[in-house]
PDB file of C-alpha atoms in Angstrom:
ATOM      1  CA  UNK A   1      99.491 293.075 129.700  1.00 85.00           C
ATOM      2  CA  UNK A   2      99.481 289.491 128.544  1.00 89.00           C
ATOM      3  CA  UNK A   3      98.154 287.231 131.262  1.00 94.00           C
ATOM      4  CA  UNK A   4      97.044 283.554 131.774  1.00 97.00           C
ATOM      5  CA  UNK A   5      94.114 283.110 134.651  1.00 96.00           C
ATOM      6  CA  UNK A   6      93.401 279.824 135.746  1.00 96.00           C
ATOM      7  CA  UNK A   7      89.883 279.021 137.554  1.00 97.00           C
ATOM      8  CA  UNK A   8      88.011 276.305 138.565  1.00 98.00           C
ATOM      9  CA  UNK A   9      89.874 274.579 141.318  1.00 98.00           C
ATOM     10  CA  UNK A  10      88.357 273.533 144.916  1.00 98.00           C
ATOM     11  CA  UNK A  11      87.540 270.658 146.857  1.00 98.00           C
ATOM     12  CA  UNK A  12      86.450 267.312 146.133  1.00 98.00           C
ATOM     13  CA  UNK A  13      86.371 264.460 147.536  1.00 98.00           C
ATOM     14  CA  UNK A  14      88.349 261.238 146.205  1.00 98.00           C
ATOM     15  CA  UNK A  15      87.145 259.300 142.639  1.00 98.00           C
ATOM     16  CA  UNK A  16      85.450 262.645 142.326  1.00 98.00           C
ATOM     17  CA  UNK A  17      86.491 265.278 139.273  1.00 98.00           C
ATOM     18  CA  UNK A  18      86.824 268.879 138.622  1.00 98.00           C
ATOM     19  CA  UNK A  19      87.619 271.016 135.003  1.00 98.00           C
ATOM     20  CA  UNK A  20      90.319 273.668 135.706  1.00 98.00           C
ATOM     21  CA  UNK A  21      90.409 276.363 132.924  1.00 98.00           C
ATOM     22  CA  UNK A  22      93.367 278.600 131.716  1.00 98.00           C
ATOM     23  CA  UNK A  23      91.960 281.302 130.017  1.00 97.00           C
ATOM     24  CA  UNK A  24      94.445 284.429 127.679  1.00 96.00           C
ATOM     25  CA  UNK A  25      94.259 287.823 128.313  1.00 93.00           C
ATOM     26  CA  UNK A  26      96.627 289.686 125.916  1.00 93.00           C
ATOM     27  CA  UNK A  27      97.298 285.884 124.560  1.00 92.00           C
ATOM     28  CA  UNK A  28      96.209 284.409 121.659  1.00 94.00           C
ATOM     29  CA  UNK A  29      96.566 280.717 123.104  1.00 95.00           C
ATOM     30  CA  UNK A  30      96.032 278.942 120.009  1.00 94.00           C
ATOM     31  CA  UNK A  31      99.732 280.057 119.279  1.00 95.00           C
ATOM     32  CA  UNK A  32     101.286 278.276 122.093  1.00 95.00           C
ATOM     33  CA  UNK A  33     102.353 275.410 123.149  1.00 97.00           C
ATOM     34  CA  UNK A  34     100.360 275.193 126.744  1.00 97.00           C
ATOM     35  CA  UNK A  35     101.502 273.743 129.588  1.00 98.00           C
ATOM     36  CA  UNK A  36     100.279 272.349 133.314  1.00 98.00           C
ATOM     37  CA  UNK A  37     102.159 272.405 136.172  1.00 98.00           C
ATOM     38  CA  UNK A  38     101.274 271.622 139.852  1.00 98.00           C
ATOM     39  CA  UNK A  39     102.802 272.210 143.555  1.00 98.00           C
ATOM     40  CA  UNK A  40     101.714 270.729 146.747  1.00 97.00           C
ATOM     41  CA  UNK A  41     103.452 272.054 149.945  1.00 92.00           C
ATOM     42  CA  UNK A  42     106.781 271.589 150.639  1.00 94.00           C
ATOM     43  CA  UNK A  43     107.584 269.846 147.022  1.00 96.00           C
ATOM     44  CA  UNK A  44     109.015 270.439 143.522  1.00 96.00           C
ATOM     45  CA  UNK A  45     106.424 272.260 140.832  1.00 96.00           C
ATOM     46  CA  UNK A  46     106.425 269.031 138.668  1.00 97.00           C
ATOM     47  CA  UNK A  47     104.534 268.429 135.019  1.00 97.00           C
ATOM     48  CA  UNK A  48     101.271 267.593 134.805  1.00 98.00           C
ATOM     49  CA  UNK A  49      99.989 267.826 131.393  1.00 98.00           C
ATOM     50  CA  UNK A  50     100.880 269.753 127.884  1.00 98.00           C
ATOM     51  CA  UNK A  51      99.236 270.561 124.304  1.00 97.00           C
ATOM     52  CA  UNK A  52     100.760 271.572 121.551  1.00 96.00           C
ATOM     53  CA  UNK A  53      99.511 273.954 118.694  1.00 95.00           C
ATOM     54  CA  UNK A  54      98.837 271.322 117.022  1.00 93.00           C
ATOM     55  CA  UNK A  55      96.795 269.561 119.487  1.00 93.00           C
ATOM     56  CA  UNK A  56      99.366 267.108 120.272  1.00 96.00           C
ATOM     57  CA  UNK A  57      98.968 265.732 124.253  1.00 97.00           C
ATOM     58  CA  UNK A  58     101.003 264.920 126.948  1.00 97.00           C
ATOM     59  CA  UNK A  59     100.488 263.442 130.271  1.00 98.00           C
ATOM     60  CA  UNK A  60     102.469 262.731 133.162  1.00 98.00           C
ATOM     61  CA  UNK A  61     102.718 259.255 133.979  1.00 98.00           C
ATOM     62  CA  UNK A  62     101.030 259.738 137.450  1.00 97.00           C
ATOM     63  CA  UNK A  63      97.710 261.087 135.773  1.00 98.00           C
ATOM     64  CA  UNK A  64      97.603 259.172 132.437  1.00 98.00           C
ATOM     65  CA  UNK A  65      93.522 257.980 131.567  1.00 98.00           C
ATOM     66  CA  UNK A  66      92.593 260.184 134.032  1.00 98.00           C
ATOM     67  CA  UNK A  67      93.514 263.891 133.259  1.00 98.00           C
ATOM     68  CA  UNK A  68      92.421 265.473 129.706  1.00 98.00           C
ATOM     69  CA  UNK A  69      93.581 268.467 128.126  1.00 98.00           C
ATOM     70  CA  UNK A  70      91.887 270.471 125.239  1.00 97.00           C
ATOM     71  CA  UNK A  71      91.987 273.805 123.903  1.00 96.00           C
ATOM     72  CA  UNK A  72      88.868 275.752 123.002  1.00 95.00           C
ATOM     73  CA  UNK A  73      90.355 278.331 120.447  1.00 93.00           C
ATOM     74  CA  UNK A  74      87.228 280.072 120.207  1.00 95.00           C
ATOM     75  CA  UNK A  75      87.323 281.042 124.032  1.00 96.00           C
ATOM     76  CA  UNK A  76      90.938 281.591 124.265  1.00 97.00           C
ATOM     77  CA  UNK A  77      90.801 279.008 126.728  1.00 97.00           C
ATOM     78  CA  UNK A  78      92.778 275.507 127.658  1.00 98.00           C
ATOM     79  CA  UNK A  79      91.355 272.904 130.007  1.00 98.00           C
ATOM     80  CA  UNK A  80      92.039 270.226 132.156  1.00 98.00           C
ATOM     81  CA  UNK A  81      89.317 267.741 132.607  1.00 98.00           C
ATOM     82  CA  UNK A  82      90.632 265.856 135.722  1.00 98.00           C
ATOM     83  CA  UNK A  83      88.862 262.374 137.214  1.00 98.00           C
ATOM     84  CA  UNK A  84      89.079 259.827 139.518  1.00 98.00           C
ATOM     85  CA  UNK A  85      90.737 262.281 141.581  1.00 98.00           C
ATOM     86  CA  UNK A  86      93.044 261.451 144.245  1.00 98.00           C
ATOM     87  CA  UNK A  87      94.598 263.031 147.380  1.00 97.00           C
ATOM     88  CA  UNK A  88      98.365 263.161 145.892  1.00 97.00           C
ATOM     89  CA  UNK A  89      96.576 265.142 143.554  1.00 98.00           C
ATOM     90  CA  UNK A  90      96.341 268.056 145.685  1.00 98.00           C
ATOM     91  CA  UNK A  91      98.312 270.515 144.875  1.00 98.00           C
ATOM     92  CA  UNK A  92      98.197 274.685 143.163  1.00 98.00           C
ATOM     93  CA  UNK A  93      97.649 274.132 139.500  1.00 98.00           C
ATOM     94  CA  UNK A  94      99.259 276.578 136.929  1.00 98.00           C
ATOM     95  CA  UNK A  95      99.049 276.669 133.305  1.00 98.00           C
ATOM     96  CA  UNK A  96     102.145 278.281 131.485  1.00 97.00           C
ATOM     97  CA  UNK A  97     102.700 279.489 128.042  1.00 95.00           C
ATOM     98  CA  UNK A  98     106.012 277.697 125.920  1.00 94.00           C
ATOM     99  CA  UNK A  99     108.909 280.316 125.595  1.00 90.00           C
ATOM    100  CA  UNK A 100     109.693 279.231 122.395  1.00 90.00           C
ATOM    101  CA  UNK A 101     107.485 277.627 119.159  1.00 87.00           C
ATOM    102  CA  UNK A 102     109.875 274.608 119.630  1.00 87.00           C
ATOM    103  CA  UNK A 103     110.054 272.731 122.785  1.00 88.00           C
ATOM    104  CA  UNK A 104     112.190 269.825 123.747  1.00 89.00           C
ATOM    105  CA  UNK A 105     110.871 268.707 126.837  1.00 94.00           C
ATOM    106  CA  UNK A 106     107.975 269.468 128.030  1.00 95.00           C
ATOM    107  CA  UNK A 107     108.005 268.331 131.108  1.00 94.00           C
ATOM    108  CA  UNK A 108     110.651 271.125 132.343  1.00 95.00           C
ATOM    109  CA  UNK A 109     110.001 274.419 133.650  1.00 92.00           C
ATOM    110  CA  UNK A 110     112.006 276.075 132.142  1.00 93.00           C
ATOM    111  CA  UNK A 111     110.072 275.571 128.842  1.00 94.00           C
ATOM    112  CA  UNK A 112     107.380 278.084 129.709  1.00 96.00           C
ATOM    113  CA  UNK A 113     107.787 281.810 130.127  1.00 94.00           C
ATOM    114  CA  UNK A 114     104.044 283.580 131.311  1.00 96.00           C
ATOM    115  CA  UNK A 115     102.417 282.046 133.832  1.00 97.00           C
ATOM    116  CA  UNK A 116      98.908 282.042 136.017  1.00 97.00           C
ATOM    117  CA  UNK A 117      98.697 282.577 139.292  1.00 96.00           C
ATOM    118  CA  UNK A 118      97.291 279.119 140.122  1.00 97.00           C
ATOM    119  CA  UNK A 119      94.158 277.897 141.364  1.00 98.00           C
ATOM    120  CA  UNK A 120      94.136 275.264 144.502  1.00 98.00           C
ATOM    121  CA  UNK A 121      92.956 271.656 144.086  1.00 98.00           C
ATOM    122  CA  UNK A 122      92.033 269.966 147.150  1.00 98.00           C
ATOM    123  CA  UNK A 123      90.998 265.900 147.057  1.00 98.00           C
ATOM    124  CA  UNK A 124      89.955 264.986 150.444  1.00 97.00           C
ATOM    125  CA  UNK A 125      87.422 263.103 152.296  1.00 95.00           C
TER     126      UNK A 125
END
């Protein structure tokens, strides 16, 4: 059963940093366009970050020089280097795989088909 399984989340405290990984099972996710979404309580899941296949990044203005995302192919594994953390970054962070080999925006939801569970992020002193 395909599957995407996202670790490294937990608490930190603010300015500090933390690497989340989105690791394939079933995936190959060198074939997909990956995407990173996050959800603090009682709000919308909104965009954090996206690469493409071809290694193309995108960032949400709100974490822009201070979030990275790379792909390790030979781990089957996407990451998101995040510093100079902050507490609106709090939030469940999921990684998603595109529906489709071309996306329009990918920013929206609705672009991604298999997603992780999510791992919590907590930036608090």
């Amino acid at each position: 059963q395909a599957q995407l399984v996202e670790s490294g989340g937990g608490l930190v405290q603010p300015g500090g940093s933390l690497r989340l990984s989105c690791a394939g099972s079933g995936l190959t996710l060198d074939r997909y366009h990956i995407g990173w979404f996050r959800q603090a309580p009682g709000k919308e899941r909104e965009a954090v970050s996206c690469v493409s296949v071809d290694g193309t990044t995108y960032y949400a203005d709100s974490v822009t020089g201070r979030f990275t995302v790379s792909r390790d192919n030979g781990k089957n594994t996407v990451f998101l280097q995040m510093n100079d953390l902050r507490p609106e970054d709090t939030a469940v962070y999921y990684c998603a795989t595109a529906r489709f080999a071309m996306i329009y925006d990918w920013s929206r939801h609705y672009e991604y088909d298999t997603w992780g569970q999510g791992t919590q992020v907590t930036v608090s002193s």
